[in-house]
CSV table of N, CA and C in Angstrom, one decimal:
chain,number,residue,atom,x,y,z
A,254,MET,N,0.9,-1.2,0.0
A,254,MET,CA,0.0,0.0,0.0
A,254,MET,C,0.8,1.2,0.0
A,255,GLU,N,0.5,2.1,-0.8
A,255,GLU,CA,1.2,3.4,-0.9
A,255,GLU,C,1.0,4.3,0.3
A,256,PRO,N,2.0,4.7,1.0
A,256,PRO,CA,1.8,5.5,2.2
A,256,PRO,C,1.3,7.0,1.7
A,257,PHE,N,0.3,7.4,2.4
A,257,PHE,CA,-0.4,8.7,2.2
A,257,PHE,C,-1.0,8.6,0.9
A,258,GLY,N,-1.2,7.5,0.1
A,258,GLY,CA,-1.8,7.4,-1.0
A,258,GLY,C,-3.2,7.2,-1.0
A,259,GLY,N,-3.9,7.7,-2.1
A,259,GLY,CA,-5.4,7.6,-2.1
A,259,GLY,C,-6.0,8.5,-1.2
A,260,GLU,N,-7.0,9.3,-1.8
A,260,GLU,CA,-7.7,10.3,-1.1
A,260,GLU,C,-9.0,9.8,-0.5
A,261,THR,N,-9.0,8.5,0.0
A,261,THR,CA,-10.3,8.0,0.5
A,261,THR,C,-10.5,8.6,1.8
A,262,PHE,N,-11.7,8.6,2.2
A,262,PHE,CA,-12.0,9.2,3.6
A,262,PHE,C,-11.3,8.5,4.6
A,263,GLU,N,-11.1,7.1,4.6
A,263,GLU,CA,-10.3,6.5,5.6
A,263,GLU,C,-8.9,6.9,5.8
A,264,HIS,N,-8.3,7.1,4.5
A,264,HIS,CA,-6.9,7.6,4.5
A,264,HIS,C,-6.8,9.0,5.2
A,265,VAL,N,-7.7,9.9,4.9
A,265,VAL,CA,-7.7,11.2,5.5
A,265,VAL,C,-7.9,11.1,7.0
A,266,MET,N,-8.7,10.1,7.5
A,266,MET,CA,-8.9,10.0,9.0
A,266,MET,C,-7.7,9.3,9.6
A,267,ILE,N,-7.0,8.5,8.8
A,267,ILE,CA,-5.7,7.9,9.4
A,267,ILE,C,-4.7,9.0,9.6
A,268,ILE,N,-4.5,9.9,8.6
A,268,ILE,CA,-3.5,11.0,8.6
A,268,ILE,C,-4.0,12.0,9.8
A,269,LEU,N,-5.2,12.3,9.7
A,269,LEU,CA,-5.7,13.2,10.9
A,269,LEU,C,-5.5,12.6,12.2
A,270,HIS,N,-5.8,11.3,12.3
A,270,HIS,CA,-5.6,10.6,13.6
A,270,HIS,C,-4.2,10.5,14.1
A,271,ALA,N,-3.2,10.2,13.1
A,271,ALA,CA,-1.8,10.2,13.4
A,271,ALA,C,-1.3,11.7,13.8
A,272,THR,N,-1.7,12.6,13.1
A,272,THR,CA,-1.3,14.0,13.3
A,272,THR,C,-1.8,14.5,14.7
A,273,ALA,N,-3.1,14.3,14.9
A,273,ALA,CA,-3.6,14.7,16.3
A,273,ALA,C,-3.1,13.9,17.5
A,274,GLY,N,-2.7,12.6,17.2
A,274,GLY,CA,-2.1,11.7,18.2
A,274,GLY,C,-0.7,12.3,18.5
A,275,THR,N,0.0,12.7,17.6
A,275,THR,CA,1.3,13.2,17.8
A,275,THR,C,1.3,14.5,18.7
A,276,VAL,N,0.4,15.3,18.3
A,276,VAL,CA,0.3,16.6,18.9
A,276,VAL,C,-0.3,16.4,20.4
A,277,ALA,N,-1.2,15.5,20.5
A,277,ALA,CA,-1.8,15.0,21.9
A,277,ALA,C,-0.7,14.4,22.8
A,278,VAL,N,0.3,13.8,22.2
A,278,VAL,CA,1.3,13.2,23.1
A,278,VAL,C,2.3,14.2,23.6
A,279,LEU,N,2.6,15.3,22.7
A,279,LEU,CA,3.6,16.3,23.0
A,279,LEU,C,3.1,17.4,23.9
A,280,LEU,N,2.0,17.9,23.7
A,280,LEU,CA,1.5,19.2,24.5
A,280,LEU,C,1.5,19.0,25.9
A,281,PRO,N,0.8,17.9,26.4
A,281,PRO,CA,0.7,17.9,28.0
A,281,PRO,C,2.1,17.9,28.6
A,282,ALA,N,3.2,17.5,28.1
A,282,ALA,CA,4.5,17.5,28.7
A,282,ALA,C,4.8,18.9,29.2
A,283,VAL,N,4.5,19.9,28.2
A,283,VAL,CA,4.9,21.3,28.5
A,283,VAL,C,4.0,21.7,29.7
A,284,ASN,N,2.8,21.6,29.8
A,284,ASN,CA,1.9,21.9,30.9
A,284,ASN,C,2.4,21.2,32.2
A,285,LEU,N,2.8,20.0,32.1
A,285,LEU,CA,3.2,19.2,33.4
A,285,LEU,C,4.5,19.7,33.8
A,286,LEU,N,5.4,20.2,33.0
A,286,LEU,CA,6.7,20.6,33.4
A,286,LEU,C,6.9,22.0,33.9
A,287,ARG,N,5.8,22.9,33.5
A,287,ARG,CA,5.8,24.3,34.0
A,287,ARG,C,5.2,24.4,35.3
A,288,ARG,N,5.7,25.2,36.2
A,288,ARG,CA,5.2,25.4,37.5
A,288,ARG,C,3.9,26.4,37.5
A,289,ARG,N,3.9,27.3,36.6
A,289,ARG,CA,2.7,28.2,36.6
A,289,ARG,C,1.6,27.6,35.9
A,290,LYS,N,0.4,27.7,36.4
A,290,LYS,CA,-0.8,27.3,35.7
A,290,LYS,C,-1.6,28.6,35.4
A,291,ASP,N,-1.0,29.3,34.2
A,291,ASP,CA,-1.4,30.6,33.9
A,291,ASP,C,-2.2,30.5,32.6
A,292,ARG,N,-2.2,31.7,31.9
A,292,ARG,CA,-3.0,31.7,30.6
A,292,ARG,C,-2.4,30.9,29.6
A,293,ALA,N,-1.1,30.7,29.5
A,293,ALA,CA,-0.4,29.9,28.6
A,293,ALA,C,-0.8,28.4,28.9
A,294,HIS,N,-0.9,28.0,30.1
A,294,HIS,CA,-1.3,26.7,30.5
A,294,HIS,C,-2.7,26.5,29.9
A,295,ARG,N,-3.6,27.4,30.0
A,295,ARG,CA,-5.0,27.3,29.5
A,295,ARG,C,-5.0,27.2,28.0
A,296,TRP,N,-4.2,27.9,27.3
A,296,TRP,CA,-4.1,27.9,25.9
A,296,TRP,C,-3.6,26.5,25.3
A,297,ILE,N,-2.5,26.1,26.1
A,297,ILE,CA,-1.9,24.8,25.6
A,297,ILE,C,-2.9,23.7,26.0
A,298,GLY,N,-3.5,23.8,27.1
A,298,GLY,CA,-4.5,22.8,27.5
A,298,GLY,C,-5.6,22.7,26.6
A,299,ARG,N,-6.2,23.9,26.1
A,299,ARG,CA,-7.3,23.8,25.2
A,299,ARG,C,-6.8,23.4,23.8
A,300,SER,N,-5.6,23.6,23.4
A,300,SER,CA,-5.2,23.0,22.2
A,300,SER,C,-5.1,21.5,22.4
A,301,TRP,N,-4.6,21.1,23.4
A,301,TRP,CA,-4.5,19.6,23.7
A,301,TRP,C,-5.9,19.0,23.6
A,302,VAL,N,-6.9,19.6,24.3
A,302,VAL,CA,-8.3,19.1,24.3
A,302,VAL,C,-8.8,18.9,22.7
A,303,VAL,N,-8.5,19.9,22.0
A,303,VAL,CA,-9.0,19.9,20.6
A,303,VAL,C,-8.2,18.7,19.9
A,304,ALA,N,-6.9,18.5,20.1
A,304,ALA,CA,-6.2,17.4,19.6
A,304,ALA,C,-6.7,16.1,20.1
A,305,MET,N,-7.0,16.0,21.3
A,305,MET,CA,-7.7,14.7,21.9
A,305,MET,C,-9.0,14.4,21.2
A,306,TYR,N,-9.8,15.5,21.0
A,306,TYR,CA,-11.2,15.3,20.4
A,306,TYR,C,-11.1,14.8,19.1
A,307,LEU,N,-10.0,15.3,18.3
A,307,LEU,CA,-9.8,14.9,16.9
A,307,LEU,C,-9.3,13.5,16.8
A,308,LEU,N,-8.4,13.2,17.8
A,308,LEU,CA,-7.8,11.9,17.8
A,308,LEU,C,-9.0,10.9,18.1
A,309,CYS,N,-9.8,11.1,19.1
A,309,CYS,CA,-10.9,10.2,19.4
A,309,CYS,C,-11.9,10.0,18.3
A,310,THR,N,-12.3,11.2,17.7
A,310,THR,CA,-13.3,11.2,16.7
A,310,THR,C,-12.8,10.5,15.4
A,311,SER,N,-11.6,10.9,15.0
A,311,SER,CA,-11.0,10.3,13.8
A,311,SER,C,-10.8,8.8,13.9
A,312,GLY,N,-10.5,8.4,15.1
A,312,GLY,CA,-10.3,6.9,15.3
A,312,GLY,C,-11.6,6.1,15.1
A,313,MET,N,-12.8,6.8,15.3
A,313,MET,CA,-14.0,6.1,15.2
A,313,MET,C,-14.4,5.8,13.8
A,314,PHE,N,-13.6,6.4,12.8
A,314,PHE,CA,-13.8,6.1,11.4
A,314,PHE,C,-12.7,5.3,10.7
A,315,ILE,N,-12.0,4.7,11.5
A,315,ILE,CA,-10.8,3.8,11.0
A,315,ILE,C,-11.2,2.3,11.4
A,316,TYR,N,-11.6,1.7,10.3
A,316,TYR,CA,-12.0,0.2,10.4
A,316,TYR,C,-11.3,-0.7,9.4
A,317,SER,N,-10.2,-0.3,8.8
A,317,SER,CA,-9.6,-1.1,7.8
A,317,SER,C,-9.1,-2.5,8.1
A,318,MET,N,-8.6,-2.7,9.4
A,318,MET,CA,-8.2,-3.9,9.9
A,318,MET,C,-9.3,-5.0,10.1
A,319,THR,N,-10.3,-4.5,10.9
A,319,THR,CA,-11.2,-5.5,11.4
A,319,THR,C,-12.6,-5.3,10.8
A,320,GLY,N,-12.8,-4.2,10.2
A,320,GLY,CA,-14.1,-3.9,9.6
A,320,GLY,C,-15.3,-3.7,10.7
A,321,GLY,N,-14.9,-3.6,12.0
A,321,GLY,CA,-15.9,-3.4,12.9
A,321,GLY,C,-15.3,-2.7,14.2
A,322,PHE,N,-16.1,-2.6,15.2
A,322,PHE,CA,-15.8,-2.0,16.5
A,322,PHE,C,-14.7,-2.8,17.1
A,323,THR,N,-13.6,-2.2,17.6
A,323,THR,CA,-12.6,-2.9,18.3
A,323,THR,C,-12.3,-2.3,19.8
A,324,LEU,N,-11.4,-2.9,20.4
A,324,LEU,CA,-10.9,-2.3,21.7
A,324,LEU,C,-10.4,-0.8,21.6
A,325,PHE,N,-9.7,-0.5,20.5
A,325,PHE,CA,-9.3,0.8,20.2
A,325,PHE,C,-10.4,1.8,20.1
A,326,HIS,N,-11.5,1.4,19.5
A,326,HIS,CA,-12.7,2.3,19.5
A,326,HIS,C,-13.3,2.6,20.8
A,327,ALA,N,-13.4,1.4,21.6
A,327,ALA,CA,-13.9,1.6,23.0
A,327,ALA,C,-13.0,2.5,23.8
A,328,LEU,N,-11.7,2.4,23.6
A,328,LEU,CA,-10.7,3.3,24.4
A,328,LEU,C,-10.9,4.7,23.9
A,329,ALA,N,-11.2,4.9,22.5
A,329,ALA,CA,-11.4,6.4,22.1
A,329,ALA,C,-12.7,6.9,22.8
A,330,LEU,N,-13.7,6.1,22.8
A,330,LEU,CA,-14.9,6.6,23.5
A,330,LEU,C,-14.7,7.0,25.0
A,331,PHE,N,-13.9,6.1,25.7
A,331,PHE,CA,-13.5,6.2,27.1
A,331,PHE,C,-12.7,7.5,27.3
A,332,THR,N,-11.7,7.7,26.4
A,332,THR,CA,-10.8,8.8,26.5
A,332,THR,C,-11.6,10.1,26.1
A,333,PHE,N,-12.6,10.2,25.2
A,333,PHE,CA,-13.4,11.4,25.0
A,333,PHE,C,-14.1,11.7,26.3
A,334,VAL,N,-14.7,10.7,27.0
A,334,VAL,CA,-15.4,11.0,28.2
A,334,VAL,C,-14.4,11.5,29.2
A,335,THR,N,-13.3,10.9,29.4
A,335,THR,CA,-12.3,11.3,30.5
A,335,THR,C,-11.8,12.8,30.2
A,336,THR,N,-11.5,13.0,29.0
A,336,THR,CA,-11.0,14.3,28.6
A,336,THR,C,-12.1,15.3,28.9
A,337,THR,N,-13.3,15.0,28.6
A,337,THR,CA,-14.5,16.0,28.9
A,337,THR,C,-14.6,16.2,30.4
A,338,LEU,N,-14.5,15.1,31.1
A,338,LEU,CA,-14.7,15.2,32.6
A,338,LEU,C,-13.6,16.1,33.2
A,339,GLY,N,-12.3,16.1,32.5
A,339,GLY,CA,-11.3,16.9,33.0
A,339,GLY,C,-11.6,18.3,32.7
A,340,VAL,N,-12.1,18.6,31.6
A,340,VAL,CA,-12.5,20.0,31.3
A,340,VAL,C,-13.7,20.5,32.3
A,341,LEU,N,-14.6,19.6,32.5
A,341,LEU,CA,-15.7,20.1,33.4
A,341,LEU,C,-15.2,20.2,34.8
A,342,ALA,N,-14.3,19.4,35.2
A,342,ALA,CA,-13.7,19.5,36.6
A,342,ALA,C,-13.1,20.8,36.8
A,343,ILE,N,-12.2,21.2,35.9
A,343,ILE,CA,-11.5,22.4,36.2
A,343,ILE,C,-12.4,23.6,36.2
A,344,ARG,N,-13.5,23.5,35.3
A,344,ARG,CA,-14.5,24.6,35.3
A,344,ARG,C,-15.2,24.8,36.6
A,345,ARG,N,-15.2,23.6,37.3
A,345,ARG,CA,-16.0,23.6,38.6
A,345,ARG,C,-14.9,23.8,39.8
A,346,GLY,N,-13.7,24.0,39.4
A,346,GLY,CA,-12.6,24.2,40.4
A,346,GLY,C,-12.2,23.0,41.1
A,347,ARG,N,-12.4,21.8,40.6
A,347,ARG,CA,-11.9,20.6,41.1
A,347,ARG,C,-10.6,20.2,40.5
A,348,VAL,N,-9.5,20.7,41.0
A,348,VAL,CA,-8.3,20.7,40.4
A,348,VAL,C,-7.7,19.2,40.4
A,349,ARG,N,-7.9,18.4,41.5
A,349,ARG,CA,-7.4,17.0,41.6
A,349,ARG,C,-8.1,16.2,40.6
A,350,ALA,N,-9.4,16.4,40.3
A,350,ALA,CA,-10.2,15.6,39.4
A,350,ALA,C,-9.7,16.0,38.0
A,351,HIS,N,-9.4,17.3,37.8
A,351,HIS,CA,-8.9,17.7,36.4
A,351,HIS,C,-7.6,17.1,36.1
A,352,VAL,N,-6.7,17.2,37.1
A,352,VAL,CA,-5.4,16.6,36.9
A,352,VAL,C,-5.5,15.0,36.6
A,353,GLY,N,-6.3,14.4,37.4
A,353,GLY,CA,-6.3,12.9,37.2
A,353,GLY,C,-6.9,12.5,35.9
A,354,ASN,N,-8.0,13.2,35.4
A,354,ASN,CA,-8.6,12.9,34.2
A,354,ASN,C,-7.6,13.3,33.0
A,355,MET,N,-7.0,14.5,33.1
A,355,MET,CA,-6.1,14.8,32.0
A,355,MET,C,-4.9,14.0,31.9
A,356,VAL,N,-4.2,13.8,33.0
A,356,VAL,CA,-3.0,12.9,33.0
A,356,VAL,C,-3.4,11.4,32.6
A,357,GLY,N,-4.5,11.0,33.1
A,357,GLY,CA,-5.0,9.6,32.7
A,357,GLY,C,-5.3,9.6,31.2
A,358,SER,N,-6.0,10.5,30.6
A,358,SER,CA,-6.3,10.5,29.2
A,358,SER,C,-5.0,10.6,28.4
A,359,TRP,N,-4.0,11.4,28.8
A,359,TRP,CA,-2.7,11.5,28.1
A,359,TRP,C,-2.0,10.1,28.2
A,360,LEU,N,-1.9,9.6,29.3
A,360,LEU,CA,-1.2,8.3,29.4
A,360,LEU,C,-1.9,7.2,28.7
A,361,GLY,N,-3.3,7.3,28.7
A,361,GLY,CA,-4.0,6.3,27.9
A,361,GLY,C,-3.7,6.5,26.3
A,362,ALA,N,-3.6,7.7,25.9
A,362,ALA,CA,-3.3,8.0,24.5
A,362,ALA,C,-1.9,7.4,24.1
A,363,ILE,N,-1.0,7.7,25.0
A,363,ILE,CA,0.5,7.1,24.8
A,363,ILE,C,0.4,5.7,24.7
A,364,GLY,N,-0.4,5.0,25.7
A,364,GLY,CA,-0.4,3.6,25.7
A,364,GLY,C,-1.0,2.9,24.4
A,365,ALA,N,-2.3,3.6,24.0
A,365,ALA,CA,-3.0,3.1,22.9
A,365,ALA,C,-2.1,3.3,21.5
A,366,GLY,N,-1.5,4.5,21.5
A,366,GLY,CA,-0.6,4.7,20.3
A,366,GLY,C,0.5,3.8,20.2
A,367,THR,N,1.2,3.4,21.4
A,367,THR,CA,2.3,2.5,21.4
A,367,THR,C,1.8,1.1,21.0
A,368,ALA,N,0.7,0.7,21.6
A,368,ALA,CA,0.1,-0.6,21.2
A,368,ALA,C,-0.3,-0.6,19.7
A,369,ALA,N,-0.9,0.3,19.2
A,369,ALA,CA,-1.3,0.4,17.8
A,369,ALA,C,-0.1,0.3,16.9
A,370,ALA,N,1.1,1.0,17.3
A,370,ALA,CA,2.3,0.9,16.4
A,370,ALA,C,2.9,-0.3,16.5
A,371,LEU,N,2.7,-1.2,17.5
A,371,LEU,CA,3.4,-2.5,17.6
A,371,LEU,C,2.5,-3.6,17.0
A,372,VAL,N,1.3,-3.4,16.7
A,372,VAL,CA,0.4,-4.4,16.0
A,372,VAL,C,0.7,-4.6,14.7
A,373,PRO,N,1.2,-5.8,14.2
A,373,PRO,CA,1.6,-5.9,12.8
A,373,PRO,C,0.4,-5.7,11.9
A,374,GLY,N,0.7,-5.1,10.7
A,374,GLY,CA,-0.4,-5.0,9.7
A,374,GLY,C,-1.2,-3.7,9.8
A,375,ARG,N,-0.8,-2.8,10.8
A,375,ARG,CA,-1.5,-1.5,11.0
A,375,ARG,C,-0.8,-0.5,10.0
A,376,GLN,N,-1.4,0.6,9.6
A,376,GLN,CA,-0.9,1.4,8.7
A,376,GLN,C,0.4,2.2,9.3
A,377,ILE,N,0.4,2.5,10.5
A,377,ILE,CA,1.5,3.2,11.1
A,377,ILE,C,2.8,2.3,11.0
A,378,THR,N,2.6,1.0,11.3
A,378,THR,CA,3.8,0.1,11.1
A,378,THR,C,4.3,0.0,9.7
A,379,ALA,N,3.3,-0.1,8.8
A,379,ALA,CA,3.7,-0.1,7.4
A,379,ALA,C,4.4,1.1,6.9
A,380,TRP,N,4.0,2.3,7.4
A,380,TRP,CA,4.7,3.6,7.0
A,380,TRP,C,6.1,3.6,7.7
A,381,MET,N,6.2,3.2,8.9
A,381,MET,CA,7.5,3.1,9.6
A,381,MET,C,8.5,2.3,8.9
A,382,ILE,N,8.0,1.1,8.5
A,382,ILE,CA,8.9,0.1,7.9
A,382,ILE,C,9.1,0.3,6.5
A,383,GLY,N,8.0,0.7,5.7
A,383,GLY,CA,8.0,0.8,4.3
A,383,GLY,C,8.7,2.0,3.7
A,384,THR,N,8.4,3.1,4.4
A,384,THR,CA,9.0,4.4,3.9
A,384,THR,C,9.4,5.2,5.2
A,385,PRO,N,10.5,4.8,5.9
A,385,PRO,CA,10.9,5.3,7.1
A,385,PRO,C,11.3,6.8,6.9
A,386,ALA,N,11.9,7.2,5.7
A,386,ALA,CA,12.3,8.6,5.6
A,386,ALA,C,11.1,9.5,5.5
A,387,THR,N,10.1,9.1,4.8
A,387,THR,CA,8.9,9.9,4.7
A,387,THR,C,8.2,9.9,6.1
A,388,PHE,N,8.1,8.9,6.8
A,388,PHE,CA,7.4,8.8,8.0
A,388,PHE,C,8.1,9.6,9.0
A,389,TRP,N,9.4,9.6,9.2
A,389,TRP,CA,10.1,10.4,10.1
A,389,TRP,C,10.1,11.9,9.7
A,390,THR,N,10.1,12.2,8.4
A,390,THR,CA,10.0,13.6,7.9
A,390,THR,C,8.7,14.2,8.4
A,391,VAL,N,7.6,13.4,8.2
A,391,VAL,CA,6.3,13.9,8.7
A,391,VAL,C,6.2,14.1,10.1
A,392,VAL,N,6.8,13.1,10.9
A,392,VAL,CA,6.7,13.2,12.3
A,392,VAL,C,7.5,14.5,12.8
A,393,ALA,N,8.7,14.7,12.1
A,393,ALA,CA,9.5,15.8,12.5
A,393,ALA,C,8.7,17.1,12.1
A,394,LEU,N,8.0,17.2,11.1
A,394,LEU,CA,7.2,18.4,10.8
A,394,LEU,C,6.1,18.7,11.7
A,395,ILE,N,5.5,17.5,12.2
A,395,ILE,CA,4.4,17.7,13.2
A,395,ILE,C,5.0,18.3,14.5
A,396,VAL,N,6.1,17.7,15.0
A,396,VAL,CA,6.9,18.0,16.2
A,396,VAL,C,7.3,19.5,16.0
A,397,LEU,N,7.9,19.8,14.9
A,397,LEU,CA,8.3,21.2,14.7
A,397,LEU,C,7.0,22.2,14.7
A,398,ALA,N,6.0,21.9,14.1
A,398,ALA,CA,4.8,22.8,14.2
A,398,ALA,C,4.2,22.9,15.6
A,399,THR,N,4.3,21.8,16.3
A,399,THR,CA,3.7,21.8,17.7
A,399,THR,C,4.6,22.6,18.6
A,400,THR,N,5.9,22.5,18.4
A,400,THR,CA,6.9,23.2,19.2
A,400,THR,C,6.8,24.7,18.9
A,401,ALA,N,6.6,25.1,17.6
A,401,ALA,CA,6.4,26.5,17.2
A,401,ALA,C,5.1,27.1,17.9
A,402,TRP,N,4.1,26.3,17.9
A,402,TRP,CA,2.8,26.7,18.5
A,402,TRP,C,3.1,27.0,20.0
A,403,THR,N,3.7,26.0,20.7
A,403,THR,CA,4.0,26.1,22.0
A,403,THR,C,4.8,27.3,22.4
A,404,ALA,N,5.9,27.6,21.6
A,404,ALA,CA,6.7,28.6,21.9
A,404,ALA,C,6.0,30.0,21.7
A,405,TRP,N,5.2,30.0,20.6
A,405,TRP,CA,4.4,31.2,20.4
A,405,TRP,C,3.5,31.5,21.6
A,406,VAL,N,2.7,30.5,22.1
A,406,VAL,CA,1.8,30.6,23.3
A,406,VAL,C,2.6,31.1,24.5
A,407,LEU,N,3.8,30.4,24.7
A,407,LEU,CA,4.6,30.7,25.9
A,407,LEU,C,5.1,32.2,25.9
A,408,LEU,N,5.5,32.6,24.6
A,408,LEU,CA,6.1,33.9,24.5
A,408,LEU,C,5.1,35.1,24.4
A,409,ARG,N,4.0,34.9,23.7
A,409,ARG,CA,3.0,35.8,23.4
A,409,ARG,C,1.8,35.8,24.4
A,410,ILE,N,1.4,34.7,24.8
A,410,ILE,CA,0.2,34.5,25.5
A,410,ILE,C,0.5,34.6,27.0
A,411,GLY,N,1.6,33.9,27.4
A,411,GLY,CA,2.2,33.7,28.7
A,411,GLY,C,1.4,34.5,29.8
A,412,PRO,N,2.1,34.6,30.9
A,412,PRO,CA,1.4,35.2,32.1
A,412,PRO,C,1.3,36.8,31.9
A,413,ARG,N,0.2,37.3,32.2
A,413,ARG,CA,0.0,38.6,32.0
A,413,ARG,C,0.6,39.4,33.3
A,414,VAL,N,1.5,40.3,33.1
A,414,VAL,CA,2.1,41.0,34.2
A,414,VAL,C,1.2,42.2,34.5
A,415,ARG,N,0.9,42.2,35.9
A,415,ARG,CA,-0.1,43.4,36.4
A,415,ARG,C,0.9,44.6,36.6
A,416,PRO,N,0.4,45.7,36.3
A,416,PRO,CA,1.1,46.9,36.6
A,416,PRO,C,1.2,47.2,38.0
A,417,ALA,N,2.3,47.7,38.5
A,417,ALA,CA,2.5,48.0,39.9
A,417,ALA,C,1.4,48.9,40.4
A,418,ALA,N,1.0,48.7,41.6
A,418,ALA,CA,0.0,49.7,42.2
A,418,ALA,C,0.6,51.0,42.4
A,419,ARG,N,-0.2,52.0,42.1
A,419,ARG,CA,0.4,53.4,42.3
A,419,ARG,C,0.3,53.8,43.8
A,420,VAL,N,1.3,54.5,44.3
A,420,VAL,CA,1.3,54.9,45.6
A,420,VAL,C,1.0,56.5,45.5
A,421,THR,N,-0.1,56.8,46.3
A,421,THR,CA,-0.3,58.2,46.2
A,421,THR,C,0.0,58.8,47.6
A,422,ALA,N,0.5,60.0,47.7
A,422,ALA,CA,0.9,60.6,48.9
A,422,ALA,C,0.0,61.7,49.3
């Protein structure tokens, strides 16, 4: 099978799924490593939620191996729910529930992606083995774009500095 070949709906979904998955694995590390939970944290977090929703939704349209509903589809539904619960938790001020749902969703995505890459016959495995130069070039471009977005958010959106209070005599 030609990698990235054919403009079928499923090929588009596979490419969207792989792209969203790569972004969804990268972004949370930034928020977890930073001490400040500021505006940049929220922007990066919202970007991650969009990537997770794209990952879960696109995964529901990928049936080429089995032709039916699989464990990966069930995990996508579960992850969609846990990501949503994480968003709702922080909106209600429940920080621990937010952290638990978001970190759990992230680790689940890493685990599912790793498992999917190791299953013989899957598209990602075929791309890695069949056309490694193309595969790693695409991965590098996604990583570069994600890094550029993150840098822009951190530099432009970052914490808003409040002006010093005026002292009147």
